[in-house]
Amino acid sequence: MAGSGGGTGSSSPLPPKILLAKPGLVTGAPVSAKFGRTGGGGEDDTASLRSRLPSIGSLNLLSDSWDFHIDRFLPFLTENTDFTVVGVIGPPGVGKSTIMNELYGFDATSPGMLPPYTIQSEDVTAMARHCSMGIEPRVSAERIILLDTQPVFSPSVLAEMMRPDGSSSVPVLSGESLSAELAHEIMSIQLGVLLTSICHTLLVVSDGVHDHNMWRLMSTVDLLKHGIPDPSLLTPAPSQGSTPGPDKEAKDKDKVREDGDYMAAPIFVHTKVQDQDLTERNYTQLKKTIKHYFSSTSFMRKTPGNIAKDESISTSALSIRNGDPDSMIPKLFIIPVKYKDDSRSNQYESHNNVLWKLRDQVLSMSHPSFSKTLSERDWLKNSAKIWELVKNSTIIADYNKTLQTSGLFRR
């Protein structure tokens, strides 16, 4: 497993903690109750659950007030420096939590075992609600820190944050009242900037092959991310027995500015792709479009995370191509729609098989390293500092003013 800075295992003699719901404590409770969510029915089971388990929501890094919290998640992290952070971002219902459960290594066939992330049910979708809130973290046995996120472009998120007068109940920018629609737009950008700053790999998930809204969002994130460093640059490392002088502090500040364009390695994932769209032509067109769309962005830099060693792009239903001359293109992965019996014609791979391939590729791929070695616990503490930089970014604030004067959003 590639590490954050080339370090080796945990210095603690105790085995690392793994964050996963324990189903033995919640037998008989509805799924929504098992994960600390209200869902109607089973109130006695829910009350019993809450007396024995912390609410999953209480472990979230980002709360519904858009504040960063580390206290509840910190005990699950160690001084280990060999870890990988994988995040995901995308609209509602595209399968983000399903993908993250696969990356965790969750085995749905294990009797009584609950998934680390709640899968959005048909009932939740019908009620126009969402399962994930803020950033929900988990830690796998391989010391992969997984960050599932609330959906972007989500009507249910917008509805929850909108006051009767149309203003936002979430203070996305310090001391400034915004309309809910504008605050919702800024929240998506802030979430993208944070994830590209604190993750090694970021899965950018879209619905089908024709939905390019996530491409536009990530292009905006690239424009507004400047000046936000990776978490390792916020950890001072002075030599023992000495204190850094003015020259050393100035060099560190220059280093932050120099490395402020750190960017997590993106994997553009298109899910729920129909049989008629799993064609050679669509695959080639997606490749060309991604190359054109991100040609002038940080995603196209020649970094280990952007280019597989065999220069390949993986898709379902299409053969993996080795020796691809277009080495600047970020990774692209296509996941077919899942049928209830997961039966496919011989021409295509099944939904589950493609998920397994995606997991293998994420676990084996090279990714950008943080500038300095840091531990899991320091990563979390410094990620909170990164979040403050994001919320107080003058670049994002200026972009917000531009949107305010554009007439696209209510005042």
mmCIF file of C-alpha atoms in Angstrom:
data_model
loop_
_atom_site.group_PDB
_atom_site.id
_atom_site.type_symbol
_atom_site.label_atom_id
_atom_site.label_comp_id
_atom_site.label_asym_id
_atom_site.label_seq_id
_atom_site.Cartn_x
_atom_site.Cartn_y
_atom_site.Cartn_z
ATOM 1 C CA MET A 1 0.000 0.000 0.000
ATOM 2 C CA ALA A 2 1.466 3.345 -0.998
ATOM 3 C CA GLY A 3 1.818 5.714 1.915
ATOM 4 C CA SER A 4 1.337 9.391 2.445
ATOM 5 C CA GLY A 5 4.978 10.157 2.584
ATOM 6 C CA GLY A 6 6.933 6.972 2.314
ATOM 7 C CA GLY A 7 6.801 6.163 6.021
ATOM 8 C CA THR A 8 6.455 2.756 7.588
ATOM 9 C CA GLY A 9 4.019 1.120 9.966
ATOM 10 C CA SER A 10 2.448 2.249 13.180
ATOM 11 C CA SER A 11 4.657 2.942 16.166
ATOM 12 C CA SER A 12 1.918 1.743 18.527
ATOM 13 C CA PRO A 13 2.176 -1.870 19.773
ATOM 14 C CA LEU A 14 -1.632 -2.072 19.804
ATOM 15 C CA PRO A 15 -3.470 -3.185 16.669
ATOM 16 C CA PRO A 16 -5.041 -0.282 14.771
ATOM 17 C CA LYS A 17 -8.714 0.386 15.253
ATOM 18 C CA ILE A 18 -11.038 -0.291 12.353
ATOM 19 C CA LEU A 19 -14.215 1.731 12.063
ATOM 20 C CA LEU A 20 -17.220 -0.356 11.096
ATOM 21 C CA ALA A 21 -20.698 -0.778 12.560
ATOM 22 C CA LYS A 22 -20.977 -3.906 14.698
ATOM 23 C CA PRO A 23 -24.192 -5.702 13.772
ATOM 24 C CA GLY A 24 -24.226 -7.917 16.844
ATOM 25 C CA LEU A 25 -25.351 -4.958 18.922
ATOM 26 C CA VAL A 26 -28.202 -3.915 16.688
ATOM 27 C CA THR A 27 -29.997 -7.087 15.679
ATOM 28 C CA GLY A 28 -33.651 -6.390 15.033
ATOM 29 C CA ALA A 29 -33.311 -2.650 14.489
ATOM 30 C CA PRO A 30 -34.164 -1.174 11.108
ATOM 31 C CA VAL A 31 -31.212 -0.211 8.905
ATOM 32 C CA SER A 32 -31.895 3.491 9.358
ATOM 33 C CA ALA A 33 -31.808 3.063 13.121
ATOM 34 C CA LYS A 34 -28.623 1.022 13.024
ATOM 35 C CA PHE A 35 -26.861 3.975 11.499
ATOM 36 C CA GLY A 36 -28.268 6.527 13.926
ATOM 37 C CA ARG A 37 -30.897 7.833 11.523
ATOM 38 C CA THR A 38 -34.591 8.250 12.082
ATOM 39 C CA GLY A 39 -36.810 6.236 9.824
ATOM 40 C CA GLY A 40 -40.112 5.452 11.468
ATOM 41 C CA GLY A 41 -40.888 2.328 13.467
ATOM 42 C CA GLY A 42 -38.676 0.344 15.822
ATOM 43 C CA GLU A 43 -38.370 3.127 18.401
ATOM 44 C CA ASP A 44 -37.573 0.707 21.228
ATOM 45 C CA ASP A 45 -34.801 -0.890 19.188
ATOM 46 C CA THR A 46 -33.488 2.528 18.236
ATOM 47 C CA ALA A 47 -33.384 3.673 21.853
ATOM 48 C CA SER A 48 -31.550 0.496 22.824
ATOM 49 C CA LEU A 49 -29.076 1.026 20.008
ATOM 50 C CA ARG A 50 -28.325 4.613 20.950
ATOM 51 C CA SER A 51 -27.519 3.579 24.509
ATOM 52 C CA ARG A 52 -24.769 1.283 23.276
ATOM 53 C CA LEU A 53 -23.369 2.842 20.116
ATOM 54 C CA PRO A 54 -22.401 6.406 19.212
ATOM 55 C CA SER A 55 -24.423 7.875 16.400
ATOM 56 C CA ILE A 56 -22.648 7.443 13.098
ATOM 57 C CA GLY A 57 -23.524 11.061 12.407
ATOM 58 C CA SER A 58 -21.536 12.096 15.464
ATOM 59 C CA LEU A 59 -18.404 10.738 13.753
ATOM 60 C CA ASN A 60 -18.807 12.960 10.712
ATOM 61 C CA LEU A 61 -15.919 15.259 9.915
ATOM 62 C CA LEU A 62 -18.300 17.873 8.517
ATOM 63 C CA SER A 63 -21.483 18.506 10.471
ATOM 64 C CA ASP A 64 -24.802 19.925 9.317
ATOM 65 C CA SER A 65 -23.536 23.317 10.525
ATOM 66 C CA TRP A 66 -20.639 22.985 8.047
ATOM 67 C CA ASP A 67 -18.025 22.813 10.845
ATOM 68 C CA PHE A 68 -15.109 20.372 10.940
ATOM 69 C CA HIS A 69 -15.024 17.986 13.918
ATOM 70 C CA ILE A 70 -12.188 15.587 14.742
ATOM 71 C CA ASP A 71 -12.714 14.483 18.365
ATOM 72 C CA ARG A 72 -14.960 11.487 17.723
ATOM 73 C CA PHE A 73 -12.973 10.142 14.762
ATOM 74 C CA LEU A 74 -9.479 10.771 16.167
ATOM 75 C CA PRO A 75 -9.444 7.646 18.424
ATOM 76 C CA PHE A 76 -9.769 5.450 15.324
ATOM 77 C CA LEU A 77 -6.507 6.814 13.905
ATOM 78 C CA THR A 78 -2.940 5.959 14.909
ATOM 79 C CA GLU A 79 0.596 7.302 14.556
ATOM 80 C CA ASN A 80 0.996 5.115 11.474
ATOM 81 C CA THR A 81 2.457 7.011 8.509
ATOM 82 C CA ASP A 82 1.679 4.416 5.824
ATOM 83 C CA PHE A 83 -1.920 5.182 4.911
ATOM 84 C CA THR A 84 -3.994 6.238 1.938
ATOM 85 C CA VAL A 85 -6.918 8.659 1.833
ATOM 86 C CA VAL A 86 -9.622 8.009 -0.764
ATOM 87 C CA GLY A 87 -12.565 10.376 -1.158
ATOM 88 C CA VAL A 88 -15.638 10.429 -3.371
ATOM 89 C CA ILE A 89 -17.827 13.229 -4.708
ATOM 90 C CA GLY A 90 -20.911 13.131 -6.887
ATOM 91 C CA PRO A 91 -24.657 13.802 -7.197
ATOM 92 C CA PRO A 92 -27.328 11.827 -5.326
ATOM 93 C CA GLY A 93 -28.088 8.233 -6.211
ATOM 94 C CA VAL A 94 -25.053 7.532 -8.406
ATOM 95 C CA GLY A 95 -23.644 4.794 -6.136
ATOM 96 C CA LYS A 96 -20.990 6.647 -4.113
ATOM 97 C CA SER A 97 -21.632 4.677 -0.929
ATOM 98 C CA THR A 98 -21.783 1.395 -2.868
ATOM 99 C CA ILE A 99 -18.344 2.107 -4.325
ATOM 100 C CA MET A 100 -16.921 3.074 -0.934
ATOM 101 C CA ASN A 101 -18.269 -0.119 0.654
ATOM 102 C CA GLU A 102 -16.473 -2.058 -2.071
ATOM 103 C CA LEU A 103 -13.224 -0.184 -1.427
ATOM 104 C CA TYR A 104 -13.592 -0.980 2.264
ATOM 105 C CA GLY A 105 -13.751 -4.661 1.389
ATOM 106 C CA PHE A 106 -17.248 -5.179 2.744
ATOM 107 C CA ASP A 107 -18.626 -8.648 2.061
ATOM 108 C CA ALA A 108 -22.384 -8.432 1.687
ATOM 109 C CA THR A 109 -22.676 -12.233 1.893
ATOM 110 C CA SER A 110 -21.456 -12.318 5.515
ATOM 111 C CA PRO A 111 -24.469 -13.110 7.710
ATOM 112 C CA GLY A 112 -25.561 -10.234 9.950
ATOM 113 C CA MET A 113 -22.836 -7.871 8.807
ATOM 114 C CA LEU A 114 -23.775 -4.271 8.086
ATOM 115 C CA PRO A 115 -22.053 -2.184 5.419
ATOM 116 C CA PRO A 116 -19.825 0.653 6.607
ATOM 117 C CA TYR A 117 -21.928 3.076 4.565
ATOM 118 C CA THR A 118 -25.713 3.055 4.264
ATOM 119 C CA ILE A 119 -26.945 2.359 0.743
ATOM 120 C CA GLN A 120 -29.707 4.645 -0.443
ATOM 121 C CA SER A 121 -32.893 2.612 -0.694
ATOM 122 C CA GLU A 122 -35.720 3.052 -3.175
ATOM 123 C CA ASP A 123 -37.858 4.472 -0.362
ATOM 124 C CA VAL A 124 -35.260 7.135 0.435
ATOM 125 C CA THR A 125 -34.982 8.009 -3.247
ATOM 126 C CA ALA A 126 -38.772 8.210 -3.585
ATOM 127 C CA MET A 127 -38.930 10.612 -0.636
ATOM 128 C CA ALA A 128 -36.243 12.826 -2.259
ATOM 129 C CA ARG A 129 -33.907 12.379 0.705
ATOM 130 C CA HIS A 130 -30.224 11.522 1.030
ATOM 131 C CA CYS A 131 -28.279 9.183 3.315
ATOM 132 C CA SER A 132 -24.843 10.779 3.658
ATOM 133 C CA MET A 133 -24.331 14.055 5.495
ATOM 134 C CA GLY A 134 -21.177 16.170 5.429
ATOM 135 C CA ILE A 135 -18.148 13.869 5.274
ATOM 136 C CA GLU A 136 -18.515 10.386 6.740
ATOM 137 C CA PRO A 137 -15.143 8.703 7.466
ATOM 138 C CA ARG A 138 -14.249 5.036 7.862
ATOM 139 C CA VAL A 139 -10.926 3.194 8.231
ATOM 140 C CA SER A 140 -10.265 -0.163 6.597
ATOM 141 C CA ALA A 141 -7.944 -2.952 7.711
ATOM 142 C CA GLU A 142 -5.428 -1.835 5.052
ATOM 143 C CA ARG A 143 -5.336 1.608 6.695
ATOM 144 C CA ILE A 144 -7.319 3.215 3.915
ATOM 145 C CA ILE A 145 -9.166 6.274 5.201
ATOM 146 C CA LEU A 146 -12.393 6.446 3.209
ATOM 147 C CA LEU A 147 -14.336 9.696 2.964
ATOM 148 C CA ASP A 148 -17.909 9.382 1.739
ATOM 149 C CA THR A 149 -19.656 12.718 1.231
ATOM 150 C CA GLN A 150 -23.086 14.240 1.031
ATOM 151 C CA PRO A 151 -24.346 14.560 -2.548
ATOM 152 C CA VAL A 152 -23.724 17.662 -4.622
ATOM 153 C CA PHE A 153 -26.461 19.114 -6.856
ATOM 154 C CA SER A 154 -28.892 17.639 -4.337
ATOM 155 C CA PRO A 155 -32.450 19.022 -4.019
ATOM 156 C CA SER A 156 -32.786 17.337 -0.616
ATOM 157 C CA VAL A 157 -29.665 19.054 0.739
ATOM 158 C CA LEU A 158 -30.942 22.369 -0.621
ATOM 159 C CA ALA A 159 -34.357 21.843 0.964
ATOM 160 C CA GLU A 160 -32.837 21.084 4.365
ATOM 161 C CA MET A 161 -30.702 24.233 4.411
ATOM 162 C CA MET A 162 -33.340 26.642 3.077
ATOM 163 C CA ARG A 163 -35.155 28.926 5.524
ATOM 164 C CA PRO A 164 -38.730 30.115 4.816
ATOM 165 C CA ASP A 165 -37.356 33.412 3.478
ATOM 166 C CA GLY A 166 -35.060 31.593 1.039
ATOM 167 C CA SER A 167 -31.835 32.306 2.930
ATOM 168 C CA SER A 168 -29.343 29.646 3.936
ATOM 169 C CA SER A 169 -29.243 28.189 7.434
ATOM 170 C CA VAL A 170 -25.672 27.002 6.806
ATOM 171 C CA PRO A 171 -22.938 29.666 7.185
ATOM 172 C CA VAL A 172 -20.695 28.606 4.316
ATOM 173 C CA LEU A 173 -18.755 31.884 4.334
ATOM 174 C CA SER A 174 -17.819 33.615 7.557
ATOM 175 C CA GLY A 175 -20.214 36.381 8.559
ATOM 176 C CA GLU A 176 -22.084 36.586 5.265
ATOM 177 C CA SER A 177 -25.752 35.774 4.714
ATOM 178 C CA LEU A 178 -26.446 34.068 1.398
ATOM 179 C CA SER A 179 -29.445 32.716 -0.397
ATOM 180 C CA ALA A 180 -29.828 28.958 0.002
ATOM 181 C CA GLU A 181 -29.261 28.357 -3.724
ATOM 182 C CA LEU A 182 -25.988 30.290 -3.735
ATOM 183 C CA ALA A 183 -24.801 28.729 -0.460
ATOM 184 C CA HIS A 184 -25.588 25.299 -1.909
ATOM 185 C CA GLU A 185 -23.398 26.070 -4.924
ATOM 186 C CA ILE A 186 -20.519 27.296 -2.744
ATOM 187 C CA MET A 187 -20.793 24.226 -0.502
ATOM 188 C CA SER A 188 -20.175 21.919 -3.467
ATOM 189 C CA ILE A 189 -17.095 23.917 -4.449
ATOM 190 C CA GLN A 190 -15.749 23.988 -0.891
ATOM 191 C CA LEU A 191 -16.256 20.253 -0.575
ATOM 192 C CA GLY A 192 -14.362 19.648 -3.815
ATOM 193 C CA VAL A 193 -11.486 21.939 -2.809
ATOM 194 C CA LEU A 194 -11.169 20.207 0.564
ATOM 195 C CA LEU A 195 -11.183 16.702 -0.907
ATOM 196 C CA THR A 196 -8.617 17.510 -3.597
ATOM 197 C CA SER A 197 -6.398 18.945 -0.840
ATOM 198 C CA ILE A 198 -6.560 16.165 1.782
ATOM 199 C CA CYS A 199 -7.044 12.988 -0.320
ATOM 200 C CA HIS A 200 -4.551 10.950 -2.283
ATOM 201 C CA THR A 201 -7.229 9.697 -4.675
ATOM 202 C CA LEU A 202 -10.605 11.264 -5.445
ATOM 203 C CA LEU A 203 -13.406 9.410 -7.220
ATOM 204 C CA VAL A 204 -15.494 11.854 -9.262
ATOM 205 C CA VAL A 205 -18.753 10.033 -9.950
ATOM 206 C CA SER A 206 -21.269 10.917 -12.676
ATOM 207 C CA ASP A 207 -24.563 9.343 -13.735
ATOM 208 C CA GLY A 208 -24.318 7.703 -17.161
ATOM 209 C CA VAL A 209 -22.077 8.802 -20.013
ATOM 210 C CA HIS A 210 -23.981 11.974 -20.856
ATOM 211 C CA ASP A 211 -23.909 13.743 -17.461
ATOM 212 C CA HIS A 212 -20.932 16.098 -17.387
ATOM 213 C CA ASN A 213 -21.993 18.298 -14.451
ATOM 214 C CA MET A 214 -19.244 16.845 -12.259
ATOM 215 C CA TRP A 215 -16.670 17.781 -14.879
ATOM 216 C CA ARG A 216 -17.791 21.394 -14.695
ATOM 217 C CA LEU A 217 -17.691 21.328 -10.899
ATOM 218 C CA MET A 218 -14.160 19.909 -10.789
ATOM 219 C CA SER A 219 -12.993 22.441 -13.369
ATOM 220 C CA THR A 220 -14.270 25.195 -11.053
ATOM 221 C CA VAL A 221 -12.594 23.515 -8.078
ATOM 222 C CA ASP A 222 -9.289 23.570 -9.956
ATOM 223 C CA LEU A 223 -9.668 27.302 -10.644
ATOM 224 C CA LEU A 224 -10.455 28.177 -7.025
ATOM 225 C CA LYS A 225 -8.112 25.840 -5.141
ATOM 226 C CA HIS A 226 -4.935 27.900 -5.470
ATOM 227 C CA GLY A 227 -3.097 28.593 -2.238
ATOM 228 C CA ILE A 228 -4.523 25.588 -0.381
ATOM 229 C CA PRO A 229 -1.631 23.262 0.589
ATOM 230 C CA ASP A 230 -1.679 19.591 1.432
ATOM 231 C CA PRO A 231 -2.021 18.660 5.140
ATOM 232 C CA SER A 232 1.644 17.762 5.634
ATOM 233 C CA LEU A 233 2.766 21.346 5.044
ATOM 234 C CA LEU A 234 0.860 22.517 8.111
ATOM 235 C CA THR A 235 2.959 20.343 10.433
ATOM 236 C CA PRO A 236 6.183 22.096 11.529
ATOM 237 C CA ALA A 237 9.187 19.799 11.758
ATOM 238 C CA PRO A 238 11.999 21.745 13.496
ATOM 239 C CA SER A 239 15.188 19.958 14.463
ATOM 240 C CA GLN A 240 15.341 18.716 18.048
ATOM 241 C CA GLY A 241 16.631 21.196 20.576
ATOM 242 C CA SER A 242 16.214 24.176 18.292
ATOM 243 C CA THR A 243 13.512 26.623 17.312
ATOM 244 C CA PRO A 244 12.989 27.779 13.747
ATOM 245 C CA GLY A 245 14.195 31.300 13.039
ATOM 246 C CA PRO A 246 12.712 33.929 10.727
ATOM 247 C CA ASP A 247 14.551 32.539 7.702
ATOM 248 C CA LYS A 248 13.237 29.044 8.338
ATOM 249 C CA GLU A 249 9.687 30.344 8.797
ATOM 250 C CA ALA A 250 9.935 32.333 5.560
ATOM 251 C CA LYS A 251 11.135 29.238 3.695
ATOM 252 C CA ASP A 252 8.255 27.206 5.092
ATOM 253 C CA LYS A 253 5.759 29.854 3.933
ATOM 254 C CA ASP A 254 7.356 29.833 0.491
ATOM 255 C CA LYS A 255 7.059 26.030 0.487
ATOM 256 C CA VAL A 256 3.349 26.301 1.259
ATOM 257 C CA ARG A 257 2.867 28.752 -1.598
ATOM 258 C CA GLU A 258 4.986 26.608 -3.926
ATOM 259 C CA ASP A 259 3.069 23.415 -3.141
ATOM 260 C CA GLY A 260 -0.303 25.080 -2.797
ATOM 261 C CA ASP A 261 -1.469 23.428 -6.017
ATOM 262 C CA TYR A 262 -1.325 19.888 -4.643
ATOM 263 C CA MET A 263 -4.107 17.926 -6.301
ATOM 264 C CA ALA A 264 -5.451 14.484 -5.425
ATOM 265 C CA ALA A 265 -5.344 12.012 -8.295
ATOM 266 C CA PRO A 266 -8.822 11.929 -9.879
ATOM 267 C CA ILE A 267 -10.624 8.891 -11.192
ATOM 268 C CA PHE A 268 -13.629 9.870 -13.280
ATOM 269 C CA VAL A 269 -16.260 7.192 -12.712
ATOM 270 C CA HIS A 270 -19.428 6.976 -14.802
ATOM 271 C CA THR A 271 -22.031 4.699 -13.224
ATOM 272 C CA LYS A 272 -25.368 3.202 -14.251
ATOM 273 C CA VAL A 273 -24.279 3.060 -17.884
ATOM 274 C CA GLN A 274 -26.884 1.355 -20.089
ATOM 275 C CA ASP A 275 -26.020 -1.436 -22.518
ATOM 276 C CA GLN A 276 -26.524 0.788 -25.540
ATOM 277 C CA ASP A 277 -23.962 3.251 -24.203
ATOM 278 C CA LEU A 278 -21.260 0.631 -23.574
ATOM 279 C CA THR A 279 -19.705 1.082 -26.979
ATOM 280 C CA GLU A 280 -16.258 1.635 -28.400
ATOM 281 C CA ARG A 281 -17.381 4.979 -29.782
ATOM 282 C CA ASN A 282 -18.599 6.281 -26.419
ATOM 283 C CA TYR A 283 -15.434 5.121 -24.690
ATOM 284 C CA THR A 284 -13.244 6.894 -27.227
ATOM 285 C CA GLN A 285 -15.399 10.013 -27.109
ATOM 286 C CA LEU A 286 -15.203 10.157 -23.306
ATOM 287 C CA LYS A 287 -11.437 9.903 -23.480
ATOM 288 C CA LYS A 288 -11.198 12.744 -25.975
ATOM 289 C CA THR A 289 -13.683 14.905 -24.075
ATOM 290 C CA ILE A 290 -11.889 14.481 -20.746
ATOM 291 C CA LYS A 291 -8.589 15.329 -22.388
ATOM 292 C CA HIS A 292 -10.034 18.471 -23.986
ATOM 293 C CA TYR A 293 -12.034 19.549 -20.953
ATOM 294 C CA PHE A 294 -9.165 19.270 -18.459
ATOM 295 C CA SER A 295 -6.289 20.099 -20.799
ATOM 296 C CA SER A 296 -5.390 23.311 -18.937
ATOM 297 C CA THR A 297 -6.085 22.104 -15.390
ATOM 298 C CA SER A 298 -3.974 20.611 -12.628
ATOM 299 C CA PHE A 299 -5.609 17.238 -13.277
ATOM 300 C CA MET A 300 -3.528 16.875 -16.443
ATOM 301 C CA ARG A 301 -0.158 17.152 -14.785
ATOM 302 C CA LYS A 302 2.151 14.175 -15.194
ATOM 303 C CA THR A 303 1.951 12.835 -11.665
ATOM 304 C CA PRO A 304 2.069 9.196 -10.562
ATOM 305 C CA GLY A 305 -1.593 9.347 -9.571
ATOM 306 C CA ASN A 306 -2.790 10.498 -12.961
ATOM 307 C CA ILE A 307 -1.011 7.871 -15.009
ATOM 308 C CA ALA A 308 -1.012 4.146 -14.443
ATOM 309 C CA LYS A 309 2.348 2.439 -14.881
ATOM 310 C CA ASP A 310 0.955 0.559 -17.868
ATOM 311 C CA GLU A 311 -0.593 3.732 -19.251
ATOM 312 C CA SER A 312 -4.046 2.104 -19.238
ATOM 313 C CA ILE A 313 -7.600 3.319 -18.777
ATOM 314 C CA SER A 314 -10.046 0.776 -17.394
ATOM 315 C CA THR A 315 -13.628 0.432 -18.507
ATOM 316 C CA SER A 316 -16.274 -2.218 -18.362
ATOM 317 C CA ALA A 317 -17.235 -4.072 -21.516
ATOM 318 C CA LEU A 318 -14.138 -2.712 -23.233
ATOM 319 C CA SER A 319 -10.694 -4.230 -23.161
ATOM 320 C CA ILE A 320 -7.992 -2.559 -21.082
ATOM 321 C CA ARG A 321 -5.552 -0.858 -23.374
ATOM 322 C CA ASN A 322 -1.862 -1.010 -22.556
ATOM 323 C CA GLY A 323 0.624 1.435 -23.951
ATOM 324 C CA ASP A 324 -1.923 4.216 -24.457
ATOM 325 C CA PRO A 325 0.058 7.095 -26.043
ATOM 326 C CA ASP A 326 -2.229 9.696 -24.461
ATOM 327 C CA SER A 327 -0.589 9.468 -21.050
ATOM 328 C CA MET A 328 -1.900 12.800 -19.823
ATOM 329 C CA ILE A 329 -5.531 11.664 -19.547
ATOM 330 C CA PRO A 330 -6.800 11.059 -15.985
ATOM 331 C CA LYS A 331 -8.181 7.642 -15.185
ATOM 332 C CA LEU A 332 -11.626 6.799 -16.522
ATOM 333 C CA PHE A 333 -13.827 3.983 -15.264
ATOM 334 C CA ILE A 334 -17.258 2.970 -16.544
ATOM 335 C CA ILE A 335 -19.646 0.914 -14.395
ATOM 336 C CA PRO A 336 -22.715 -0.667 -16.025
ATOM 337 C CA VAL A 337 -26.185 -0.419 -14.578
ATOM 338 C CA LYS A 338 -26.975 -3.119 -12.015
ATOM 339 C CA TYR A 339 -29.838 -5.447 -12.805
ATOM 340 C CA LYS A 340 -31.687 -7.151 -9.973
ATOM 341 C CA ASP A 341 -30.318 -10.556 -10.910
ATOM 342 C CA ASP A 342 -27.050 -9.004 -12.154
ATOM 343 C CA SER A 343 -27.425 -11.081 -15.315
ATOM 344 C CA ARG A 344 -25.678 -9.793 -18.377
ATOM 345 C CA SER A 345 -25.129 -10.964 -21.896
ATOM 346 C CA ASN A 346 -21.741 -12.489 -22.569
ATOM 347 C CA GLN A 347 -20.691 -9.277 -24.276
ATOM 348 C CA TYR A 348 -20.546 -7.277 -21.062
ATOM 349 C CA GLU A 349 -19.160 -7.658 -17.583
ATOM 350 C CA SER A 350 -21.468 -7.650 -14.583
ATOM 351 C CA HIS A 351 -21.880 -4.667 -12.290
ATOM 352 C CA ASN A 352 -20.216 -6.537 -9.411
ATOM 353 C CA ASN A 353 -17.230 -7.625 -11.480
ATOM 354 C CA VAL A 354 -16.559 -4.060 -12.541
ATOM 355 C CA LEU A 355 -16.760 -2.870 -8.923
ATOM 356 C CA TRP A 356 -14.139 -5.449 -7.977
ATOM 357 C CA LYS A 357 -11.893 -4.223 -10.784
ATOM 358 C CA LEU A 358 -12.334 -0.632 -9.628
ATOM 359 C CA ARG A 359 -11.318 -1.628 -6.099
ATOM 360 C CA ASP A 360 -8.244 -3.481 -7.359
ATOM 361 C CA GLN A 361 -7.177 -0.507 -9.422
ATOM 362 C CA VAL A 362 -7.654 2.024 -6.619
ATOM 363 C CA LEU A 363 -5.700 -0.141 -4.167
ATOM 364 C CA SER A 364 -2.849 -0.775 -6.593
ATOM 365 C CA MET A 365 -2.510 2.607 -8.284
ATOM 366 C CA SER A 366 0.230 5.093 -7.553
ATOM 367 C CA HIS A 367 -0.915 8.422 -6.209
ATOM 368 C CA PRO A 368 0.576 11.824 -5.398
ATOM 369 C CA SER A 369 2.432 11.917 -2.093
ATOM 370 C CA PHE A 370 2.048 14.654 0.450
ATOM 371 C CA SER A 371 5.094 16.907 0.668
ATOM 372 C CA LYS A 372 6.152 15.569 4.057
ATOM 373 C CA THR A 373 5.621 12.411 6.053
ATOM 374 C CA LEU A 374 2.823 12.683 8.586
ATOM 375 C CA SER A 375 0.779 10.309 10.706
ATOM 376 C CA GLU A 376 -2.886 9.492 10.396
ATOM 377 C CA ARG A 377 -3.659 11.570 13.474
ATOM 378 C CA ASP A 378 -1.677 14.563 12.200
ATOM 379 C CA TRP A 379 -3.438 14.226 8.853
ATOM 380 C CA LEU A 380 -6.787 14.574 10.588
ATOM 381 C CA LYS A 381 -5.737 17.522 12.751
ATOM 382 C CA ASN A 382 -4.235 19.329 9.784
ATOM 383 C CA SER A 383 -7.248 18.575 7.602
ATOM 384 C CA ALA A 384 -9.269 20.657 10.064
ATOM 385 C CA LYS A 385 -6.809 23.509 9.457
ATOM 386 C CA ILE A 386 -7.155 22.999 5.697
ATOM 387 C CA TRP A 387 -10.913 23.351 6.098
ATOM 388 C CA GLU A 388 -10.471 26.722 7.806
ATOM 389 C CA LEU A 389 -8.298 27.839 4.889
ATOM 390 C CA VAL A 390 -11.015 26.726 2.474
ATOM 391 C CA LYS A 391 -13.814 28.516 4.337
ATOM 392 C CA ASN A 392 -11.733 31.694 4.564
ATOM 393 C CA SER A 393 -10.362 31.560 1.014
ATOM 394 C CA THR A 394 -10.404 35.010 -0.578
ATOM 395 C CA ILE A 395 -10.497 33.383 -4.021
ATOM 396 C CA ILE A 396 -13.701 31.497 -3.207
ATOM 397 C CA ALA A 397 -15.130 34.637 -1.560
ATOM 398 C CA ASP A 398 -14.431 36.656 -4.716
ATOM 399 C CA TYR A 399 -16.051 33.938 -6.828
ATOM 400 C CA ASN A 400 -19.081 34.108 -4.546
ATOM 401 C CA LYS A 401 -19.356 37.866 -5.129
ATOM 402 C CA THR A 402 -19.187 37.265 -8.862
ATOM 403 C CA LEU A 403 -22.052 34.796 -8.626
ATOM 404 C CA GLN A 404 -24.039 37.251 -6.496
ATOM 405 C CA THR A 405 -23.784 39.959 -9.135
ATOM 406 C CA SER A 406 -24.424 37.578 -12.032
ATOM 407 C CA GLY A 407 -28.158 37.457 -11.428
ATOM 408 C CA LEU A 408 -28.161 33.665 -11.462
ATOM 409 C CA PHE A 409 -29.077 33.390 -7.795
ATOM 410 C CA ARG A 410 -31.613 35.105 -5.558
ATOM 411 C CA ARG A 411 -30.278 37.657 -3.100
#
